[in-house]
Amino acid sequence: MDRTSRRSRGGGGLQFGGLRIAPLLFADDVVLMASSVCDLQHSLDRFAAECEAAGMRISTSKSEAMVPSRKPMDCPLQVGNEALPQVKEFKYLGVLFSSEGTVEREMGRRIGAAGAVLQSLYRTVVTKRELSQKAKISVYWAIFVPTLTYVDIREIRELRLGKGSRDFERYPEEARKLDAAHCFIVLYGLEFRLRTLSVAAFSEEEVNMWITGLNWLMMDTQRAPAPQQIDRWLRKQFEAMDRSHEGSITVKDVKVLLPQINYRVPNTRFLKDKLQEVEARNDLSYPNFSQLYRTLMFDAQKSIIEQLELSFPLRNVDRPELCQISLYDFQKFLQMDQKESWASDLCRVREFLTGYMRGRSQPEPMLQLDDFLTFLFSKENSVCDPQLSPVIADDMKRPLSQYWISSSHNTYLTGDQFSSESSLEAYARCLRMGCRCIELDCWDGPDDLPIIYHGHTLTSKIKFLDVLHTIKEHAFVTSEYPVVLSIEDHCSVVQQRNMATHFKKVFGDLLLTKPVDNNAEELPSPYQLRRKILIKHKKLVEGTLYEEVSSASYSENDISNSLKNGILYLEDPIDHTWTPHYFVLTSNKIYYSEETSHYQTTDEEDDDEAKEECNNNEQHCAERWFHGKLGGGRDGRQVAEKLLQEYCEGGAKDGTFLVRESETFVGDYTLSFWSVTLK
């Protein structure tokens, strides 16, 4: 069979740019490809002849023809006198290929399978208290991460060349063997903090093919009309619930899904009635599920239908799947209700509607009622004109002060201001998303160079120099207009001078160090400042040489301006468990974070935490408010109350406190404070 396949392979295939994609040959599964029906028939005849010469024949009952096109096209192929059936999708080596050229159904199936694995692991691993944190982390890297490598095309936000990801850093020995030109990173997710899929190819040419193909899929997905996007989303939800891959889901699955999409079912009877409307009982096929979704959405929008009937008559309003809006009625709606001037041209309306309903073969484009309701809330009916969104160079020649600037506050943070991670990736993301003003919160660090973090909090620290190199790498990838660095400076003069030196050294000619025009009477324009980095910073007071100078102007809610901060425990009023929270005390308010986990993800962090705890104990011993062990349970509390009472009777202020070692949580502490106003 291999010899037959190789001999017939000669002239077939497709041209893709400068490359030829040859037929797919695997054992007795063969996919022949060509750019025309005539060429495909020629390849098929040649393959059939090679098979006959080897004493074999093509099985017409298992062979199919498919045209990758969104528009219906005939592909009459024959093997001898037998015609091959034409299909809209087929499976090859377990992968589903669609005539529309999309991969959503296959991705949905795989994501559903991955979801089932993750649910099983969550029940058997994550929630098990018997397993140590290290064991859970080992399972995470061994099973969770490989399971999650199926990426939804709709969630891809960025493609980057090179090895700049934690995946490569995690395996340094293997990464050193790879050429950076042969690697790329897929950044995906629905939150600001994206996940990464790091890929190593065999050649630079292969990387370019991947990038080209993924960019096309991303663009196609983003430009897909609203009905198609909804269908893809519904298929993804359906496949995720169809864990047995039998093509059906249960009513129980639907009940679990509805609250997740913010749909509240009034009562059980209501859902049963809706299931009867879509002719489903215990199990739902995808058509049943899709129709149920449309029925529920239709019920929530009935008031709009009443307004719609004032514009043109509708039939079968109670059966939205049978109610249709013709091309002419749709044109009338655009002209009379929405005042769209372009809708006077029927050809343009027909072209628009054909694109909006792409994938459906209709002699004359028309809308079903639920499609029309979808259109009203879709991006295609946006109040903003997309043609006015791109920046026009001729409009960027006014003084810089006349523009709104896309800015980022606390750029370095990936989460809250209490204990989240400070990250170089946050700078890269903001710059690539188009931000032109970013913040650097600088504090004195080791080696006479600053560190960047949210001061007086548990946020992690990153190096000033690493941030500068990240800014230089990503500053002008998305936009050539100037980047403003807003420096919130808490550093000594010595470190400020070092900052200035490294600004010049790292940025070089990109850094604006002198006026664009000495004779100008107003600020330069964004056009004049293209590919320039500007620094926004208060000047030192003249004559200042040694004292620390802060350029920060604190807002009332800036928690870095704190009097006290640290971990305190709160008792849950329901199950009476104690959970740690990060507290910050300012001059007039107290803030605290969501639950703070004591678990660390690496041995190094465990060691750091142990060292910090040891140092903290030594500091506590020197404080007069620290009383060590005062006894266990009620005895310790009574002793603490007595000490506070005796101390406060001497005229101490309301709010006086003491700290003692906790008997309940060994290694932690209990805070007791005196208040005559708190009841």
Coordinates of C-alpha atoms in Angstrom, one line a residue, residues 117-584:
V117 CA -10.8 14.8 32.6
L118 CA -10.4 18.0 34.6
Q119 CA -13.7 17.5 36.5
S120 CA -12.6 14.0 37.4
L121 CA -9.2 15.3 38.6
Y122 CA -10.8 18.1 40.6
R123 CA -13.0 15.6 42.5
T124 CA -10.2 13.1 43.1
V125 CA -7.2 15.3 43.6
V126 CA -7.8 19.1 44.2
T127 CA -10.4 18.7 46.9
K128 CA -8.6 15.8 48.7
R129 CA -7.2 17.1 51.9
E130 CA -5.2 13.9 52.4
L131 CA -2.9 14.9 49.5
S132 CA 0.0 17.3 50.1
Q133 CA 0.3 20.6 48.2
K134 CA 3.4 19.3 46.5
A135 CA 1.6 16.1 45.3
K136 CA -1.2 18.3 43.9
I137 CA 1.3 20.5 42.1
S138 CA 3.0 17.4 40.6
V139 CA -0.4 16.2 39.3
Y140 CA -1.1 19.7 37.9
W141 CA 2.1 19.7 35.8
A142 CA 1.8 16.1 34.8
I143 CA -1.9 16.0 33.8
F144 CA -3.7 19.3 34.1
V145 CA -1.3 21.3 31.8
P146 CA -1.2 18.6 29.0
T147 CA -5.0 18.4 29.2
L148 CA -5.4 22.1 28.8
T149 CA -3.3 22.3 25.6
Y150 CA -6.4 22.4 23.5
V151 CA -6.8 26.1 22.8
D152 CA -10.1 27.6 21.7
I153 CA -9.3 29.8 18.7
R154 CA -11.8 32.4 20.0
E155 CA -9.6 32.9 23.1
I156 CA -6.3 33.4 21.3
R157 CA -5.3 37.0 21.9
E158 CA -1.7 37.1 20.6
L159 CA 1.0 35.2 18.8
R160 CA 4.7 35.9 19.7
L161 CA 7.9 34.7 18.1
G162 CA 10.7 33.5 20.3
K163 CA 11.1 31.7 23.7
G164 CA 9.9 34.5 26.0
S165 CA 7.5 32.4 28.2
R166 CA 7.6 30.6 31.5
D167 CA 7.1 27.3 29.7
F168 CA 10.6 27.6 28.2
E169 CA 12.0 29.0 31.5
R170 CA 10.7 26.0 33.3
Y171 CA 12.8 23.6 31.3
P172 CA 16.0 25.5 30.7
E173 CA 18.1 22.6 29.5
E174 CA 15.7 21.7 26.7
A175 CA 15.1 25.3 25.9
R176 CA 18.8 26.0 25.3
K177 CA 18.8 23.3 22.6
L178 CA 16.1 25.1 20.7
D179 CA 16.6 27.9 18.1
A180 CA 14.5 31.0 19.1
A181 CA 13.6 31.4 15.4
H182 CA 12.0 28.0 15.5
C183 CA 9.7 28.8 18.5
F184 CA 6.5 30.8 19.0
I185 CA 4.1 31.3 21.9
V186 CA 0.2 31.3 21.8
L187 CA -1.3 33.6 24.4
Y188 CA -4.9 32.8 25.1
G189 CA -7.7 33.2 27.7
L190 CA -10.6 35.4 28.7
E191 CA -8.9 37.4 31.5
F192 CA -6.1 40.0 31.4
R193 CA -3.7 37.4 32.7
L194 CA -3.4 35.0 29.8
R195 CA -2.3 31.4 29.6
T196 CA 0.5 30.3 27.2
L197 CA 1.0 27.5 24.9
S198 CA 4.7 27.4 23.9
V199 CA 5.5 25.6 20.6
A200 CA 8.8 24.5 19.0
A201 CA 8.8 23.8 15.3
F202 CA 11.5 22.1 13.1
S203 CA 12.2 25.1 11.0
E204 CA 11.6 28.8 10.6
E205 CA 9.5 28.1 7.5
E206 CA 7.2 25.8 9.6
V207 CA 6.9 28.6 12.2
N208 CA 5.8 31.0 9.5
M209 CA 3.2 28.6 8.2
W210 CA 1.8 28.1 11.8
I211 CA 1.7 31.9 12.4
T212 CA 0.0 32.5 9.0
G213 CA -2.6 29.8 9.5
L214 CA -3.4 30.8 13.1
N215 CA -3.6 34.5 12.2
W216 CA -6.1 33.6 9.4
L217 CA -8.2 31.5 11.8
M218 CA -8.2 34.2 14.4
M219 CA -9.2 36.8 11.9
D220 CA -11.9 34.5 10.5
T221 CA -13.3 33.8 14.0
Q222 CA -13.3 37.5 14.9
R223 CA -15.1 38.5 11.7
A224 CA -17.7 35.7 11.9
P225 CA -21.2 37.1 11.9
A226 CA -23.2 37.0 15.1
P227 CA -25.4 33.9 14.3
Q228 CA -22.3 31.9 13.4
Q229 CA -20.6 32.9 16.7
I230 CA -23.6 31.9 18.7
D231 CA -23.8 28.6 16.9
R232 CA -20.1 28.0 17.6
W233 CA -20.6 28.9 21.3
L234 CA -23.6 26.6 21.6
R235 CA -21.7 23.7 20.0
K236 CA -18.9 24.2 22.5
Q237 CA -21.3 24.1 25.4
F238 CA -23.0 21.1 24.0
E239 CA -19.8 19.1 23.4
A240 CA -18.5 20.0 26.9
M241 CA -21.7 18.5 28.4
D242 CA -21.7 15.5 26.0
R243 CA -19.1 13.6 28.0
S244 CA -19.9 10.2 26.6
H245 CA -19.7 11.6 23.0
E246 CA -23.1 10.0 22.1
G247 CA -24.5 13.2 20.5
S248 CA -26.9 14.0 23.3
I249 CA -27.1 15.6 26.7
T250 CA -29.5 15.2 29.6
V251 CA -32.1 17.7 31.1
K252 CA -29.9 17.7 34.2
D253 CA -27.0 19.0 32.2
V254 CA -29.2 21.9 30.9
K255 CA -30.4 22.7 34.4
V256 CA -26.7 23.1 35.5
L257 CA -25.8 25.2 32.5
L258 CA -28.7 27.8 32.7
P259 CA -27.6 29.5 35.9
Q260 CA -24.0 29.7 34.5
I261 CA -25.3 31.8 31.6
N262 CA -27.4 34.0 34.0
Y263 CA -30.7 32.5 33.1
R264 CA -33.0 31.9 36.1
V265 CA -35.6 29.2 35.6
P266 CA -38.9 30.3 37.3
N267 CA -39.9 26.7 38.2
T268 CA -39.5 23.1 37.1
R269 CA -42.8 23.2 35.2
F270 CA -41.6 26.1 33.0
L271 CA -38.6 24.1 31.8
K272 CA -40.7 21.0 31.1
D273 CA -43.0 23.1 28.9
K274 CA -40.0 24.5 27.0
L275 CA -38.6 21.1 26.4
Q276 CA -41.9 20.0 25.0
E277 CA -41.9 22.9 22.6
V278 CA -38.6 21.7 21.1
E279 CA -39.8 18.1 21.1
A280 CA -37.4 16.9 23.8
R281 CA -37.9 14.9 27.0
N282 CA -35.0 13.3 28.9
D283 CA -32.2 13.7 26.3
L284 CA -31.5 16.6 23.9
S285 CA -29.7 16.3 20.5
Y286 CA -27.8 19.4 19.3
P287 CA -30.8 20.7 17.2
N288 CA -33.0 20.3 20.3
F289 CA -30.5 22.1 22.5
S290 CA -30.0 24.9 19.9
Q291 CA -33.7 25.4 19.5
L292 CA -34.2 25.5 23.3
Y293 CA -31.6 28.2 23.7
R294 CA -33.4 30.3 21.0
T295 CA -36.8 29.7 22.6
L296 CA -35.6 30.9 26.0
M297 CA -33.9 34.0 24.5
F298 CA -37.0 34.7 22.5
D299 CA -39.2 34.7 25.6
A300 CA -36.9 37.3 27.2
Q301 CA -37.3 39.6 24.3
K302 CA -41.1 39.6 23.6
S303 CA -41.5 43.3 24.3
I304 CA -39.2 44.0 21.3
I305 CA -41.5 42.0 19.1
E306 CA -44.4 44.2 20.0
Q307 CA -42.5 47.3 18.8
L308 CA -41.3 45.4 15.7
E309 CA -44.9 44.7 14.6
L310 CA -45.5 48.4 14.3
S311 CA -42.9 48.5 11.5
F312 CA -44.2 45.6 9.4
P313 CA -46.7 42.7 9.8
L314 CA -45.4 39.4 11.2
R315 CA -46.8 36.0 10.9
N316 CA -46.4 33.0 13.3
V317 CA -45.0 35.3 16.0
D318 CA -45.7 32.5 18.6
R319 CA -43.5 30.2 16.6
P320 CA -40.3 32.2 16.0
E321 CA -38.7 29.3 14.0
L322 CA -41.5 29.8 11.4
C323 CA -41.6 33.6 11.5
Q324 CA -39.5 35.0 8.6
I325 CA -38.5 38.6 7.7
S326 CA -38.0 39.1 4.0
L327 CA -35.2 41.0 2.4
Y328 CA -37.6 43.9 1.6
D329 CA -39.0 44.1 5.1
F330 CA -35.4 44.2 6.4
Q331 CA -34.6 47.0 4.0
K332 CA -37.7 48.9 5.2
F333 CA -36.6 48.5 8.8
L334 CA -33.1 49.8 8.1
Q335 CA -34.5 52.8 6.3
M336 CA -37.5 53.8 8.4
D337 CA -36.5 52.7 11.9
Q338 CA -32.8 53.0 11.9
K339 CA -32.4 55.8 9.3
E340 CA -29.6 54.0 7.5
S341 CA -28.9 56.0 4.3
W342 CA -27.0 53.1 2.7
A343 CA -30.0 50.9 2.9
S344 CA -31.7 52.7 0.0
D345 CA -29.5 50.4 -2.3
L346 CA -31.2 47.0 -2.3
C347 CA -28.1 45.3 -3.7
R348 CA -26.1 46.5 -0.7
V349 CA -28.8 45.2 1.7
R350 CA -28.8 41.9 -0.1
E351 CA -25.0 41.7 0.1
F352 CA -25.0 42.6 3.8
L353 CA -27.7 40.0 4.6
T354 CA -26.0 37.3 2.6
G355 CA -22.8 37.9 4.6
Y356 CA -24.7 38.0 7.9
M357 CA -26.4 34.7 7.2
R358 CA -23.4 33.1 5.6
G359 CA -23.3 29.3 5.7
R360 CA -27.0 29.0 4.9
S361 CA -28.0 28.2 1.3
Q362 CA -31.0 30.4 0.5
P363 CA -32.0 31.6 -3.0
E364 CA -33.0 35.0 -1.5
P365 CA -31.6 36.0 1.9
M366 CA -34.1 36.3 4.7
L367 CA -34.1 36.3 8.5
Q368 CA -35.9 34.2 11.0
L369 CA -37.3 36.1 13.9
D370 CA -34.6 34.9 16.4
D371 CA -31.9 35.9 13.8
F372 CA -33.4 39.3 13.6
L373 CA -33.4 39.7 17.4
T374 CA -29.8 38.6 17.4
F375 CA -29.0 41.2 14.8
L376 CA -30.4 44.0 17.0
F377 CA -27.8 43.3 19.7
S378 CA -24.9 42.3 17.4
K379 CA -21.7 44.0 16.5
E380 CA -23.1 44.3 13.0
N381 CA -25.7 46.8 14.4
S382 CA -23.2 48.7 16.6
V383 CA -24.0 52.4 17.2
C384 CA -20.2 53.0 16.6
D385 CA -19.0 53.2 13.0
P386 CA -16.1 50.8 12.7
Q387 CA -14.7 52.8 9.8
L388 CA -14.0 55.6 12.2
S389 CA -12.0 53.4 14.7
P390 CA -8.6 53.4 13.0
V391 CA -6.2 56.2 13.9
I392 CA -5.7 58.5 11.0
A393 CA -2.1 59.9 10.7
D394 CA -3.3 63.4 9.6
D395 CA -5.3 63.7 12.8
M396 CA -2.3 63.1 15.0
K397 CA -0.5 66.4 14.4
R398 CA -2.0 68.5 17.1
P399 CA -0.3 69.2 20.5
L400 CA 0.0 66.2 22.7
S401 CA -2.1 67.8 25.4
Q402 CA -5.2 67.8 23.1
Y403 CA -5.5 64.0 23.1
W404 CA -7.0 61.4 25.3
I405 CA -4.3 58.8 26.1
S406 CA -4.9 55.1 26.7
S407 CA -3.4 54.7 30.2
S408 CA -2.7 51.9 32.6
H409 CA -2.6 52.4 36.4
N410 CA -0.5 50.0 38.5
T411 CA 0.6 48.4 35.2
Y412 CA 2.9 45.9 36.9
L413 CA 0.1 44.2 38.8
T414 CA -1.8 41.1 37.5
G415 CA -4.5 41.2 40.2
D416 CA -5.4 43.1 43.4
Q417 CA -3.3 45.7 45.2
F418 CA -2.9 43.5 48.3
S419 CA -1.1 40.3 47.4
S420 CA -1.1 39.7 43.6
E421 CA 1.9 39.1 41.4
S422 CA 3.9 41.9 39.8
S423 CA 4.8 40.7 36.3
L424 CA 6.9 41.8 33.3
E425 CA 4.2 40.2 31.2
A426 CA 1.7 42.8 32.5
Y427 CA 3.8 45.5 30.9
A428 CA 4.1 43.5 27.6
R429 CA 0.3 43.0 27.6
C430 CA -0.6 46.6 28.2
L431 CA 1.7 47.9 25.5
R432 CA 0.5 45.3 23.0
M433 CA -3.1 46.2 23.8
G434 CA -2.4 49.8 22.8
C435 CA -1.7 51.6 26.1
R436 CA 0.5 54.6 25.6
C437 CA 1.0 55.6 29.2
I438 CA 2.2 53.0 31.8
E439 CA 3.2 53.3 35.4
L440 CA 6.5 52.3 37.2
D441 CA 6.2 52.3 41.0
C442 CA 9.8 52.4 42.1
W443 CA 11.3 51.6 45.5
D444 CA 14.8 51.3 46.8
G445 CA 16.2 47.9 45.9
P446 CA 19.5 45.9 46.2
D447 CA 22.6 46.8 44.3
D448 CA 21.6 50.5 44.2
L449 CA 18.9 49.7 41.6
P450 CA 15.1 50.0 42.3
I451 CA 12.5 47.3 42.5
I452 CA 9.0 47.7 41.3
Y453 CA 6.0 46.7 43.3
H454 CA 3.0 48.1 45.2
G455 CA 4.8 49.4 48.3
H456 CA 3.9 48.2 51.9
T457 CA 1.9 45.2 50.5
L458 CA 2.4 41.5 49.8
T459 CA 2.6 42.1 46.0
S460 CA 5.7 40.4 44.6
K461 CA 8.7 42.5 43.4
I462 CA 10.3 42.7 39.9
K463 CA 13.6 44.3 38.9
F464 CA 13.7 47.8 37.4
L465 CA 16.1 46.8 34.7
D466 CA 14.0 43.9 33.6
V467 CA 11.0 46.2 33.2
L468 CA 13.0 48.6 31.0
H469 CA 14.1 45.8 28.7
T470 CA 10.5 44.6 28.5
I471 CA 9.2 48.1 27.6
K472 CA 11.8 48.5 24.9
E473 CA 10.9 45.1 23.4
H474 CA 7.1 45.7 23.3
A475 CA 6.7 49.5 23.2
F476 CA 6.1 49.9 19.4
V477 CA 4.8 46.5 18.3
T478 CA 1.2 47.7 18.2
S479 CA 1.5 51.5 17.7
E480 CA 4.3 53.8 16.7
Y481 CA 3.0 56.7 18.8
P482 CA 4.9 57.8 21.9
V483 CA 4.9 55.8 25.2
V484 CA 4.8 57.9 28.4
L485 CA 6.4 56.3 31.5
S486 CA 4.7 57.7 34.6
I487 CA 7.3 57.3 37.4
E488 CA 5.9 57.0 40.9
D489 CA 9.3 57.5 42.7
H490 CA 9.9 56.5 46.3
C491 CA 13.7 56.1 45.8
S492 CA 16.7 57.8 47.3
V493 CA 18.6 60.3 45.2
V494 CA 21.4 57.8 44.7
Q495 CA 19.0 55.2 43.2
Q496 CA 17.3 58.0 41.2
R497 CA 20.6 58.9 39.5
N498 CA 21.1 55.2 38.7
M499 CA 17.6 55.1 37.2
A500 CA 18.4 58.0 34.9
T501 CA 21.7 56.3 33.8
H502 CA 19.9 53.1 32.8
F503 CA 17.0 54.9 31.1
K504 CA 19.6 56.4 28.7
K505 CA 21.6 53.1 28.4
V506 CA 18.6 50.8 27.7
F507 CA 16.4 53.1 25.6
G508 CA 19.1 54.9 23.7
D509 CA 17.8 57.0 20.9
L510 CA 14.2 56.0 21.7
L511 CA 14.3 58.2 24.9
L512 CA 13.3 61.8 24.4
T513 CA 16.0 63.9 26.2
K514 CA 15.7 67.3 24.5
P515 CA 13.0 69.4 23.0
V516 CA 11.8 68.5 19.5
D517 CA 11.7 72.2 18.5
N518 CA 13.4 74.8 20.7
N519 CA 11.2 77.5 19.3
A520 CA 7.9 75.8 19.7
E521 CA 5.2 77.5 21.8
E522 CA 3.2 74.4 22.5
L523 CA 3.8 70.7 23.1
P524 CA 4.9 68.5 20.2
S525 CA 2.3 66.3 18.5
P526 CA 2.0 62.5 18.6
Y527 CA 3.1 62.5 15.0
Q528 CA 6.4 64.3 15.9
L529 CA 7.0 62.0 18.8
R530 CA 6.6 58.7 16.9
R531 CA 8.7 55.9 18.3
K532 CA 9.8 58.0 21.3
I533 CA 9.7 57.2 25.0
L534 CA 8.8 60.1 27.3
I535 CA 9.4 60.2 31.1
K536 CA 6.9 61.9 33.4
H537 CA 8.5 62.6 36.7
K538 CA 8.7 65.5 39.2
K539 CA 12.0 67.4 39.3
L540 CA 14.2 67.3 42.3
V541 CA 14.1 70.4 44.5
E542 CA 17.2 72.6 43.6
G543 CA 20.0 71.8 46.0
T544 CA 18.7 68.3 46.9
L545 CA 21.7 66.0 47.0
Y546 CA 21.2 63.3 49.7
E547 CA 17.7 63.2 51.2
E548 CA 15.0 60.9 49.8
V549 CA 12.5 62.5 47.5
S550 CA 9.1 61.0 46.6
S551 CA 7.3 62.1 43.5
A552 CA 4.2 60.1 44.5
S553 CA 0.9 61.9 45.1
Y554 CA -1.2 59.4 47.1
S555 CA -4.9 59.2 46.5
E556 CA -7.2 58.6 49.5
N557 CA -7.7 55.0 48.5
D558 CA -4.0 54.2 47.8
I559 CA -3.3 51.3 50.2
S560 CA 0.5 51.7 49.7
N561 CA 0.1 54.7 52.0
S562 CA -0.5 52.5 55.1
L563 CA 0.2 52.7 58.8
K564 CA 0.1 49.0 59.5
N565 CA -0.4 45.9 57.2
G566 CA -0.2 42.2 57.5
I567 CA -2.1 38.9 57.8
L568 CA -5.1 38.6 60.2
Y569 CA -7.6 35.7 60.5
L570 CA -11.4 36.1 60.1
E571 CA -14.0 33.6 61.4
D572 CA -16.6 32.4 58.9
P573 CA -20.0 33.0 60.6
I574 CA -21.5 29.9 59.0
D575 CA -19.0 27.1 59.4
H576 CA -16.8 28.9 62.0
T577 CA -13.5 28.2 60.1
W578 CA -10.7 30.8 60.3
T579 CA -9.2 32.0 57.1
P580 CA -6.2 34.4 56.6
H581 CA -6.7 37.8 55.0
Y582 CA -4.3 40.6 54.2
F583 CA -5.2 43.8 56.2
V584 CA -4.1 47.3 55.5

